[in-house]
PDB file of N, CA and C in Angstrom:
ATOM      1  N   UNK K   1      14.127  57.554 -15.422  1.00  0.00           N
ATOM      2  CA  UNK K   1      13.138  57.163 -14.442  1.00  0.00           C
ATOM      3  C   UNK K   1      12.415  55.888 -14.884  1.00  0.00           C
ATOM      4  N   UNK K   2      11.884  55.636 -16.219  1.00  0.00           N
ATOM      5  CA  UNK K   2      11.107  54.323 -16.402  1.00  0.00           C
ATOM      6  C   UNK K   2      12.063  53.012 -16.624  1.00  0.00           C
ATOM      7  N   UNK K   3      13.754  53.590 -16.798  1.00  0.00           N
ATOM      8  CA  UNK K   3      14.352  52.517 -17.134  1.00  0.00           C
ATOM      9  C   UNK K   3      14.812  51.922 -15.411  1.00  0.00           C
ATOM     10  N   UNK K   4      14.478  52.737 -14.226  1.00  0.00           N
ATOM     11  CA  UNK K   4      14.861  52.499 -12.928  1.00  0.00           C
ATOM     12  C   UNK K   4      13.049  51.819 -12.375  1.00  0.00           C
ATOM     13  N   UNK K   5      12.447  52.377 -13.199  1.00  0.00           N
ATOM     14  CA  UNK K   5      11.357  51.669 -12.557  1.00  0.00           C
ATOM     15  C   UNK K   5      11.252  49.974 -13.492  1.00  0.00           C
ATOM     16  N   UNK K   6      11.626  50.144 -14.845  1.00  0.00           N
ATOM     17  CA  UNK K   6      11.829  49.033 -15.049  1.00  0.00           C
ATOM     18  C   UNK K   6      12.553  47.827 -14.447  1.00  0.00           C
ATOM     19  N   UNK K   7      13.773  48.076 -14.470  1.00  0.00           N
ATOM     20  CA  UNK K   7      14.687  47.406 -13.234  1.00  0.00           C
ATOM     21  C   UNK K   7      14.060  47.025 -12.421  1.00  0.00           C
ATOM     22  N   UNK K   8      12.996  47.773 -11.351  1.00  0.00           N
ATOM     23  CA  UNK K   8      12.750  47.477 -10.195  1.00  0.00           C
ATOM     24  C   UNK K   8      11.761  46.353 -10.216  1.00  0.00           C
ATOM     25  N   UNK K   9      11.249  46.276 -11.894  1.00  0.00           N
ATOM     26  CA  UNK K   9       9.837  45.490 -11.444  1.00  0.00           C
ATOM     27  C   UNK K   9      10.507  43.938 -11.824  1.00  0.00           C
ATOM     28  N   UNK K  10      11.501  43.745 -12.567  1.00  0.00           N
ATOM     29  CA  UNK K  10      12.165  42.622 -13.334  1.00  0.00           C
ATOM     30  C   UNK K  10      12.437  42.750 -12.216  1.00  0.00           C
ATOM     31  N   UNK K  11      13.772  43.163 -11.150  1.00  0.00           N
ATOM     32  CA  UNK K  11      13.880  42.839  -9.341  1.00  0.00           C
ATOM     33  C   UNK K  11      12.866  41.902  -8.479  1.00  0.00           C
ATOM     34  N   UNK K  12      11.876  42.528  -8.766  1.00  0.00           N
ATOM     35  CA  UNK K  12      10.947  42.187  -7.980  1.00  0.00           C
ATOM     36  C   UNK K  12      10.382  41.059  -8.676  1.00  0.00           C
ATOM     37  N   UNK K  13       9.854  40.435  -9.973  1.00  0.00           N
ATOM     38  CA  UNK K  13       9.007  39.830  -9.966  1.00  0.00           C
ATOM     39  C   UNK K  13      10.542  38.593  -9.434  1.00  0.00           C
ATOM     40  N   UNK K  14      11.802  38.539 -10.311  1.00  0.00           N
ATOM     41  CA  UNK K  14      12.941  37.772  -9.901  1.00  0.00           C
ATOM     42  C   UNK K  14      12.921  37.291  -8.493  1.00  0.00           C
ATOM     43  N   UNK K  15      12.327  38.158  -7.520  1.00  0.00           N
ATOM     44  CA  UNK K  15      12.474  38.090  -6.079  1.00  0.00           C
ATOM     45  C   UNK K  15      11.443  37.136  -5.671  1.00  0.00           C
ATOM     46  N   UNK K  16      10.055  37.438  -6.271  1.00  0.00           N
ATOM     47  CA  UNK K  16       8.819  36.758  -5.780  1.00  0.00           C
ATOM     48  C   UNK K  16       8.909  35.349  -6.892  1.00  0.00           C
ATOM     49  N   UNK K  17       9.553  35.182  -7.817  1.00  0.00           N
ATOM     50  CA  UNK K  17       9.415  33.986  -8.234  1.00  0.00           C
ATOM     51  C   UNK K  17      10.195  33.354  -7.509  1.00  0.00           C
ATOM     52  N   UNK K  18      11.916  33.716  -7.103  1.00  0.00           N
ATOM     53  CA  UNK K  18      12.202  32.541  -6.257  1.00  0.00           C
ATOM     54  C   UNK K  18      11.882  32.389  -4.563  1.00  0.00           C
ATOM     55  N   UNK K  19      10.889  33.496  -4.275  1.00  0.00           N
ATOM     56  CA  UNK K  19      10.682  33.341  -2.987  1.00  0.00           C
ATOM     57  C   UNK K  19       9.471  31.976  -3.024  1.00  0.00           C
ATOM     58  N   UNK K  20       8.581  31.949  -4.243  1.00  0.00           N
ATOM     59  CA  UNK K  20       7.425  30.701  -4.459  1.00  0.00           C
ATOM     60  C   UNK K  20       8.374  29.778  -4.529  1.00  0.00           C
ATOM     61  N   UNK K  21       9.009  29.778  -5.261  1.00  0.00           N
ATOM     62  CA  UNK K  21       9.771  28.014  -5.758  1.00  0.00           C
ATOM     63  C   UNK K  21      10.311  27.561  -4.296  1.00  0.00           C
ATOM     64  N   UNK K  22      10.589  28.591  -3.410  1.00  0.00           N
ATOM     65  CA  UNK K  22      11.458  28.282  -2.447  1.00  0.00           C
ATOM     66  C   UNK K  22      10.876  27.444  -1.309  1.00  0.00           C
ATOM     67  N   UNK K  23       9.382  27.857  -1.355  1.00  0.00           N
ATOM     68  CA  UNK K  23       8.292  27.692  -0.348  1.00  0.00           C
ATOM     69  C   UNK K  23       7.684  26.513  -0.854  1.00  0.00           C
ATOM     70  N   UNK K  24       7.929  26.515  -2.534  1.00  0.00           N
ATOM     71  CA  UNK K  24       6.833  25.066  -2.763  1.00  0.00           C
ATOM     72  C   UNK K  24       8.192  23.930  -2.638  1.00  0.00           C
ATOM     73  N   UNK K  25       9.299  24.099  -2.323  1.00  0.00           N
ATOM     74  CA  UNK K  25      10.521  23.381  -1.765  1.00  0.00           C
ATOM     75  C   UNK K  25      10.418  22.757  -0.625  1.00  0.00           C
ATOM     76  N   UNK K  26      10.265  23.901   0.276  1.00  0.00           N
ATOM     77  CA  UNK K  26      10.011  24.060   1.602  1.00  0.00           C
ATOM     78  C   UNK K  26       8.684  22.617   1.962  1.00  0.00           C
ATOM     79  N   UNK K  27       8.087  23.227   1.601  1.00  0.00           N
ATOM     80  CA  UNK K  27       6.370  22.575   1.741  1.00  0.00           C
ATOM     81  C   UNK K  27       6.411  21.270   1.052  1.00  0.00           C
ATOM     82  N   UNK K  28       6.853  20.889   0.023  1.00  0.00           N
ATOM     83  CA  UNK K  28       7.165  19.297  -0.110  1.00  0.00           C
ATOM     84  C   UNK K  28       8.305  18.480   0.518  1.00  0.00           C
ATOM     85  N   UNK K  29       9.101  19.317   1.067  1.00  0.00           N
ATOM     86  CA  UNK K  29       9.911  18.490   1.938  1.00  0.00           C
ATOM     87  C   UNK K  29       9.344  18.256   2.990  1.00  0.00           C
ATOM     88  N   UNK K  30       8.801  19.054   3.575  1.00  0.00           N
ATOM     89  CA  UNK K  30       8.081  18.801   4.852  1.00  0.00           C
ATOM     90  C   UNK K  30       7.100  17.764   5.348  1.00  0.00           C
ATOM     91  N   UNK K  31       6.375  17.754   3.562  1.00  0.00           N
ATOM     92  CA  UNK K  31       5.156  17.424   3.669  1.00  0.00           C
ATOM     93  C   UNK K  31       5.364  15.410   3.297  1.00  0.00           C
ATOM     94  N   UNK K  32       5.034  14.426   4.206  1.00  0.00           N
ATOM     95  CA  UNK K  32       5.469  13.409   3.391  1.00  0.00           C
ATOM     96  C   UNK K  32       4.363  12.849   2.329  1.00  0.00           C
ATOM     97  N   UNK K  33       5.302  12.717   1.471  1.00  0.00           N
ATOM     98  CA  UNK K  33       4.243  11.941   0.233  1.00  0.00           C
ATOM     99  C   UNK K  33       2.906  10.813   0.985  1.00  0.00           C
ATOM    100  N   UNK K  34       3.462   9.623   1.099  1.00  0.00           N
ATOM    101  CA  UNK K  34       2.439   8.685   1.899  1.00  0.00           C
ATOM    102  C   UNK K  34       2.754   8.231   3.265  1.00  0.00           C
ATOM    103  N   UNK K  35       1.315   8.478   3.970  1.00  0.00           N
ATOM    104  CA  UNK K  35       1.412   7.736   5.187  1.00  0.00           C
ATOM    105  C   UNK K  35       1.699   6.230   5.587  1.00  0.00           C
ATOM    106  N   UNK K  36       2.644   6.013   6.640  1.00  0.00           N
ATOM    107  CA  UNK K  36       3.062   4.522   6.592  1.00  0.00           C
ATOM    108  C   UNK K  36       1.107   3.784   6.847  1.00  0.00           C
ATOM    109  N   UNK K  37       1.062   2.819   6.685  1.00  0.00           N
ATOM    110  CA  UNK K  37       0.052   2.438   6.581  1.00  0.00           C
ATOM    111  C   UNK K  37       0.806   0.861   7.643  1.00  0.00           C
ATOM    112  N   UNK K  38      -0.397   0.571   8.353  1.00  0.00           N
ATOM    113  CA  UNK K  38       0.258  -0.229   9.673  1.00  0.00           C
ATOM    114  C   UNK K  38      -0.235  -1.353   8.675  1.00  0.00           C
ATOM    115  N   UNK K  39       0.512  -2.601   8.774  1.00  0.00           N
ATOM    116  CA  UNK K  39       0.362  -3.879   8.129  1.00  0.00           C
ATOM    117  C   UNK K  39      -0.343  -4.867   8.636  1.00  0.00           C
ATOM    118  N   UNK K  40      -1.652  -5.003   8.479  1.00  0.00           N
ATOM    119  CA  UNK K  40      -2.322  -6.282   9.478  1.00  0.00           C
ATOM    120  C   UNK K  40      -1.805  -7.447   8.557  1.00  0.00           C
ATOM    121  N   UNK K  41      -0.880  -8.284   9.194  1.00  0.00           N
ATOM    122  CA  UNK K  41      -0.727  -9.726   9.060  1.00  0.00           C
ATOM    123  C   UNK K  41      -2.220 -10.985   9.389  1.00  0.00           C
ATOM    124  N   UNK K  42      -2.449 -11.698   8.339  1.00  0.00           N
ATOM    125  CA  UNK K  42      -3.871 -12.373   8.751  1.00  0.00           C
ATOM    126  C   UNK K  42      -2.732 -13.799   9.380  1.00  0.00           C
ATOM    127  N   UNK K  43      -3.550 -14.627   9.410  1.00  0.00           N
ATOM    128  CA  UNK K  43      -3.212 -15.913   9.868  1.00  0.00           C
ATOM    129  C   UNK K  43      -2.474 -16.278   9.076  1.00  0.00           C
ATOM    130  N   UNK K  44      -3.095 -16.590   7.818  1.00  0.00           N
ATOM    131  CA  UNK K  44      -3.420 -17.392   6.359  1.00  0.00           C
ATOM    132  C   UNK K  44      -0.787 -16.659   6.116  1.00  0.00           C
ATOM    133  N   UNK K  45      -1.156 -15.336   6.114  1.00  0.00           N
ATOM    134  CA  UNK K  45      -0.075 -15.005   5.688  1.00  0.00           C
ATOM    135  C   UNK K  45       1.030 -15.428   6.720  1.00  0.00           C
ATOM    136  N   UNK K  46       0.609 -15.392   7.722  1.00  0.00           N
ATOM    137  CA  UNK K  46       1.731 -15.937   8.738  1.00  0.00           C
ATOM    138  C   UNK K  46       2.152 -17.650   8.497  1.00  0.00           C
ATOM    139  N   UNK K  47       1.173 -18.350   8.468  1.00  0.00           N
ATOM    140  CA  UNK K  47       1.345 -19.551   8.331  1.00  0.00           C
ATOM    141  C   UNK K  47       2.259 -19.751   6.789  1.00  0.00           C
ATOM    142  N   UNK K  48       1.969 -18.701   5.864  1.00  0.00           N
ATOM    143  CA  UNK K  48       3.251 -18.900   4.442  1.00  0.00           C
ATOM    144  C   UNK K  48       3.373 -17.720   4.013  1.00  0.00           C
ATOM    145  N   UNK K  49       4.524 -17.409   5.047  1.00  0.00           N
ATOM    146  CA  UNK K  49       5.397 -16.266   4.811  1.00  0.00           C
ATOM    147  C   UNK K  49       5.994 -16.191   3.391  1.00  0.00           C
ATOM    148  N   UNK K  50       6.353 -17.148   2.683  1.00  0.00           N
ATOM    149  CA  UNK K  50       7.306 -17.359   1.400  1.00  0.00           C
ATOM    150  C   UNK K  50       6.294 -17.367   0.551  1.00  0.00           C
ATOM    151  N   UNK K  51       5.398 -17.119   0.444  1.00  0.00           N
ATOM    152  CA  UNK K  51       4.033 -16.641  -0.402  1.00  0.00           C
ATOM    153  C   UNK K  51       3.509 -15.383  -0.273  1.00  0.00           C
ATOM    154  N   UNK K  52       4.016 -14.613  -0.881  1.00  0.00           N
ATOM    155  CA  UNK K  52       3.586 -13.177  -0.702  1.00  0.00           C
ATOM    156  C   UNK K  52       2.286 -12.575  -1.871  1.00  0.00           C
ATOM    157  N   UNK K  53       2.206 -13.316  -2.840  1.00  0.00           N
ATOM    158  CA  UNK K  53       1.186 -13.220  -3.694  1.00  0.00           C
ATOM    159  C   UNK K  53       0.035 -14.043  -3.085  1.00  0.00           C
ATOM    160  N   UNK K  54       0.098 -14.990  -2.375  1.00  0.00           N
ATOM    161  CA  UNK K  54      -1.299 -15.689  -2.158  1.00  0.00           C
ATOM    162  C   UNK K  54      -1.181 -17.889  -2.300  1.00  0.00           C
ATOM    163  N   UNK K  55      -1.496 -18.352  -1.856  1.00  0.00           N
ATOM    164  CA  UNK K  55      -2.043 -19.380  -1.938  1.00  0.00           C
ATOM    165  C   UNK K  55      -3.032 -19.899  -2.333  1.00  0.00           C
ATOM    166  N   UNK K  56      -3.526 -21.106  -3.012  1.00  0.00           N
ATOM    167  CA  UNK K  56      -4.879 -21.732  -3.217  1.00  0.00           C
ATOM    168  C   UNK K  56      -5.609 -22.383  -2.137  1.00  0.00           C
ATOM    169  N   UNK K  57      -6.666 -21.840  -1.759  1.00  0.00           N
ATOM    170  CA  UNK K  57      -7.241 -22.120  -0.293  1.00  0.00           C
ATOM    171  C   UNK K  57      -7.930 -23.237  -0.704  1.00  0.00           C
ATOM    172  N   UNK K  58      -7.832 -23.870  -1.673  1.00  0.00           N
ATOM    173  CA  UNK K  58      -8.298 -25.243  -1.843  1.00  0.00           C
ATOM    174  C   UNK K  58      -7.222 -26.493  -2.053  1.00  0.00           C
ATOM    175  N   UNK K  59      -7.699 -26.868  -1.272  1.00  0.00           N
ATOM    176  CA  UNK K  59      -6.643 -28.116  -1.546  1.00  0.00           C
ATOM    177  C   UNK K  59      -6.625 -29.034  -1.897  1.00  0.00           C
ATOM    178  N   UNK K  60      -5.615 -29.421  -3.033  1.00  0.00           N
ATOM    179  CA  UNK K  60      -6.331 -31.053  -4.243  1.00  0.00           C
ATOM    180  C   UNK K  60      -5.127 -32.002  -3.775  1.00  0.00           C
ATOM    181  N   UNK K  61      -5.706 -32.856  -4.040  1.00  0.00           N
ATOM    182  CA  UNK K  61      -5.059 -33.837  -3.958  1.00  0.00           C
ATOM    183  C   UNK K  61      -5.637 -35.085  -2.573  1.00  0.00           C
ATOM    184  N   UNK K  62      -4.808 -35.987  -2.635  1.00  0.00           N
ATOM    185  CA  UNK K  62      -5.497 -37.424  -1.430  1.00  0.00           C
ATOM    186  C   UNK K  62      -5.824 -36.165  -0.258  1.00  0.00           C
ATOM    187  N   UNK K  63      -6.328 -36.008   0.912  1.00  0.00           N
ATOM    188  CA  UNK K  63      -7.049 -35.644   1.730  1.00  0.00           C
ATOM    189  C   UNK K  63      -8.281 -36.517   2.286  1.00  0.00           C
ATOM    190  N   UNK K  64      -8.570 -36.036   3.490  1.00  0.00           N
ATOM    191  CA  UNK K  64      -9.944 -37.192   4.222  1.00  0.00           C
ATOM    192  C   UNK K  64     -10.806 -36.759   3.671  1.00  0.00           C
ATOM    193  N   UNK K  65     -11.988 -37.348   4.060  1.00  0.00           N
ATOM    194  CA  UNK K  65     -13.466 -36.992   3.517  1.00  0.00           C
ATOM    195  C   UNK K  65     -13.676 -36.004   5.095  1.00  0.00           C
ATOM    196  N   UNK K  66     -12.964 -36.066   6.016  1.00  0.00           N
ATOM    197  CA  UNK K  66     -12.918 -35.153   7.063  1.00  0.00           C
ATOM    198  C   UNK K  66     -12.577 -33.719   7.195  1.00  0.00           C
ATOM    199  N   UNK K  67     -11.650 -33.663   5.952  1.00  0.00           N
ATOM    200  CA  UNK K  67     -10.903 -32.670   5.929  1.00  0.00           C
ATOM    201  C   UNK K  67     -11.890 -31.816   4.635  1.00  0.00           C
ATOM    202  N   UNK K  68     -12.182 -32.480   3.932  1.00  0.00           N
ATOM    203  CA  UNK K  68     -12.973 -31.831   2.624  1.00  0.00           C
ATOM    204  C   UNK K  68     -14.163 -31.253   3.304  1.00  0.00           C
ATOM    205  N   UNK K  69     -14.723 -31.964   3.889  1.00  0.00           N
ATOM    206  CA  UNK K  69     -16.097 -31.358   4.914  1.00  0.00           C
ATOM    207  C   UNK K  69     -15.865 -29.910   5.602  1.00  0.00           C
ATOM    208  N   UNK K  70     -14.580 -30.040   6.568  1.00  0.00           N
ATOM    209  CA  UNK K  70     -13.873 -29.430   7.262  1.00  0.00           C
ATOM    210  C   UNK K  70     -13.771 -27.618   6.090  1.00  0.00           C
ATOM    211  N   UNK K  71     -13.660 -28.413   5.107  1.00  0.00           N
ATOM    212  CA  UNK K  71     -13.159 -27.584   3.873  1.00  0.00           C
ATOM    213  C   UNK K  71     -14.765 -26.368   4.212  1.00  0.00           C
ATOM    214  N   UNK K  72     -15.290 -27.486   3.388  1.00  0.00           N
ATOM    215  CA  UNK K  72     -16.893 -26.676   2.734  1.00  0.00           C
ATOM    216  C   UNK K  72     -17.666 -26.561   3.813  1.00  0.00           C
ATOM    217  N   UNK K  73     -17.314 -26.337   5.219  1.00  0.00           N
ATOM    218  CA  UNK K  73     -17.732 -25.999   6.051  1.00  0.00           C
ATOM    219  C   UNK K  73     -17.454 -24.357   6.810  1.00  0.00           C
ATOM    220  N   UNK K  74     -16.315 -24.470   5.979  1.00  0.00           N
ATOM    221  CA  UNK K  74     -15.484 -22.956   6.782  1.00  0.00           C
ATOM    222  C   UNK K  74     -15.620 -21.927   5.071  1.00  0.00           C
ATOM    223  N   UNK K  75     -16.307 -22.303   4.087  1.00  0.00           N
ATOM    224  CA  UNK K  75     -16.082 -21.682   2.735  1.00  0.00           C
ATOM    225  C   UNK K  75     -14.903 -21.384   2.565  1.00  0.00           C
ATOM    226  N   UNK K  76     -14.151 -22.514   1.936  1.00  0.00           N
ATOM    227  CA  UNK K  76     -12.900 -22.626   1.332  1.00  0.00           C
ATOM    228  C   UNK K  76     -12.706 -21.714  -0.146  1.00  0.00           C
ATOM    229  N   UNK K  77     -13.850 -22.495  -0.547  1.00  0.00           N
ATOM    230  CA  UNK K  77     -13.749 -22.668  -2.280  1.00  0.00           C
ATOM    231  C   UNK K  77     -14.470 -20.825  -2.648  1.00  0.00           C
ATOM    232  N   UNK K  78     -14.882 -20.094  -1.546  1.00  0.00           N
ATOM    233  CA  UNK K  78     -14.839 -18.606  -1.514  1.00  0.00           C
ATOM    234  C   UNK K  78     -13.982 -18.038  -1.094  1.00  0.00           C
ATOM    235  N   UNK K  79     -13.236 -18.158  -0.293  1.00  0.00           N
ATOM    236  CA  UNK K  79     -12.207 -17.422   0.368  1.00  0.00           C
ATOM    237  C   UNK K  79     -10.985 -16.900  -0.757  1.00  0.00           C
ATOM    238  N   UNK K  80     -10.574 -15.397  -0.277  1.00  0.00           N
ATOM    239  CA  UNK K  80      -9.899 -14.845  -1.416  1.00  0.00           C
ATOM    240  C   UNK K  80      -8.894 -14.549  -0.288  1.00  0.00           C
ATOM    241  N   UNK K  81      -7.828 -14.470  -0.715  1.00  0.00           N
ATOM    242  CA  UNK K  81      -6.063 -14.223  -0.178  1.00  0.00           C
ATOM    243  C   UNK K  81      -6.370 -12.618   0.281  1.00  0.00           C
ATOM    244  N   UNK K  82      -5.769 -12.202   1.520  1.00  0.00           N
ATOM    245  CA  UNK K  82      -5.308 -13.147   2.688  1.00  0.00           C
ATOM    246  C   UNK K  82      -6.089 -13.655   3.162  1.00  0.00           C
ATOM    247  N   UNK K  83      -7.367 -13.273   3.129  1.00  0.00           N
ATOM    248  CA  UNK K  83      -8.559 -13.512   4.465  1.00  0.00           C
ATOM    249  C   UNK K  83      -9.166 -14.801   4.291  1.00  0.00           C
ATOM    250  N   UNK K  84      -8.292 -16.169   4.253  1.00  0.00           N
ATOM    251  CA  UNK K  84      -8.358 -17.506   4.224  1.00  0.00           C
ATOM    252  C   UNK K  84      -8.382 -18.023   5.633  1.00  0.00           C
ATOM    253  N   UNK K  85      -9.079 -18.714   6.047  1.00  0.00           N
ATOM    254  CA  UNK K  85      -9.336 -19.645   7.332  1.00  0.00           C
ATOM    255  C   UNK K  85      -8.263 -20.810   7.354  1.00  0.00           C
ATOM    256  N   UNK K  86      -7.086 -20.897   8.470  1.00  0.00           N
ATOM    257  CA  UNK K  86      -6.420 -21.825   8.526  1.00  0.00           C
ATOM    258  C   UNK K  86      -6.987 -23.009   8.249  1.00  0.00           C
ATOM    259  N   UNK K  87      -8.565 -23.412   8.726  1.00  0.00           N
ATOM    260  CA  UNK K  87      -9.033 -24.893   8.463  1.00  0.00           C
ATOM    261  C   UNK K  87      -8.906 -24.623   7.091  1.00  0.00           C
ATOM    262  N   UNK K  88      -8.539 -24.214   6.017  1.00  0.00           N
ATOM    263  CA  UNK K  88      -8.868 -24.720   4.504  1.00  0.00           C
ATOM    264  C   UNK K  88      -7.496 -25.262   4.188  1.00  0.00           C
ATOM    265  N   UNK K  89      -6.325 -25.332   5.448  1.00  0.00           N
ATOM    266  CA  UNK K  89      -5.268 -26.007   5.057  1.00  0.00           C
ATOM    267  C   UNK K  89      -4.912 -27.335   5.868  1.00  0.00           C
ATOM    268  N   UNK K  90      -4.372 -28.061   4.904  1.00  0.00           N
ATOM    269  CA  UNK K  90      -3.601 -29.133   6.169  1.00  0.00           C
ATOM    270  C   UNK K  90      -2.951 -29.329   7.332  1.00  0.00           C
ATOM    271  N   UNK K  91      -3.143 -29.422   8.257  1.00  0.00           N
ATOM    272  CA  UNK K  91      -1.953 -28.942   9.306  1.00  0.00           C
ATOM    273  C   UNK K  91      -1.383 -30.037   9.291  1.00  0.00           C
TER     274      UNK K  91
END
């Protein structure tokens, strides 16, 4: 009798361990890791697609005294990637 009740409980716990593993299977397949997250494209990135790390929103070199104004008017020399103002570039 205790060696049939033994059996039964090694049965059983055998049963309920792979009925958990089966469910925490179940439940991560189901479940997706990360949500797609929608991509806001700014300007700054559209205008240089082939720059995926970022650009220098300042720009050196010959330029007008129109364009430099133009510059420190729109806060160039603050602006952090992406959220750069097309005026801080040449068109």
């Amino acid at each position: 009798m205790i060696r049939a009740l033994n059996r039964f409980g090694m049965i059983f716990a055998s049963a309920t361990t792979v009925a958990l593993l089966a469910l925490g299977v179940a439940w991560s397949a189901a479940t997706p890791a990360d949500k797609p997250i929608a991509a806001v494209v700014t300007q700054a990135e559209r205008m240089f697609p082939d720059a995926p790390d970022g650009v220098d929103p300042v720009v050196t070199g010959p330029v007008s005294a129109a364009f430099k104004q133009r510059q420190a008017d729109v806060g160039c020399d603050k602006a952090a990637w992406p959220n750069v103002p097309a005026a801080c570039f040449e068109h």
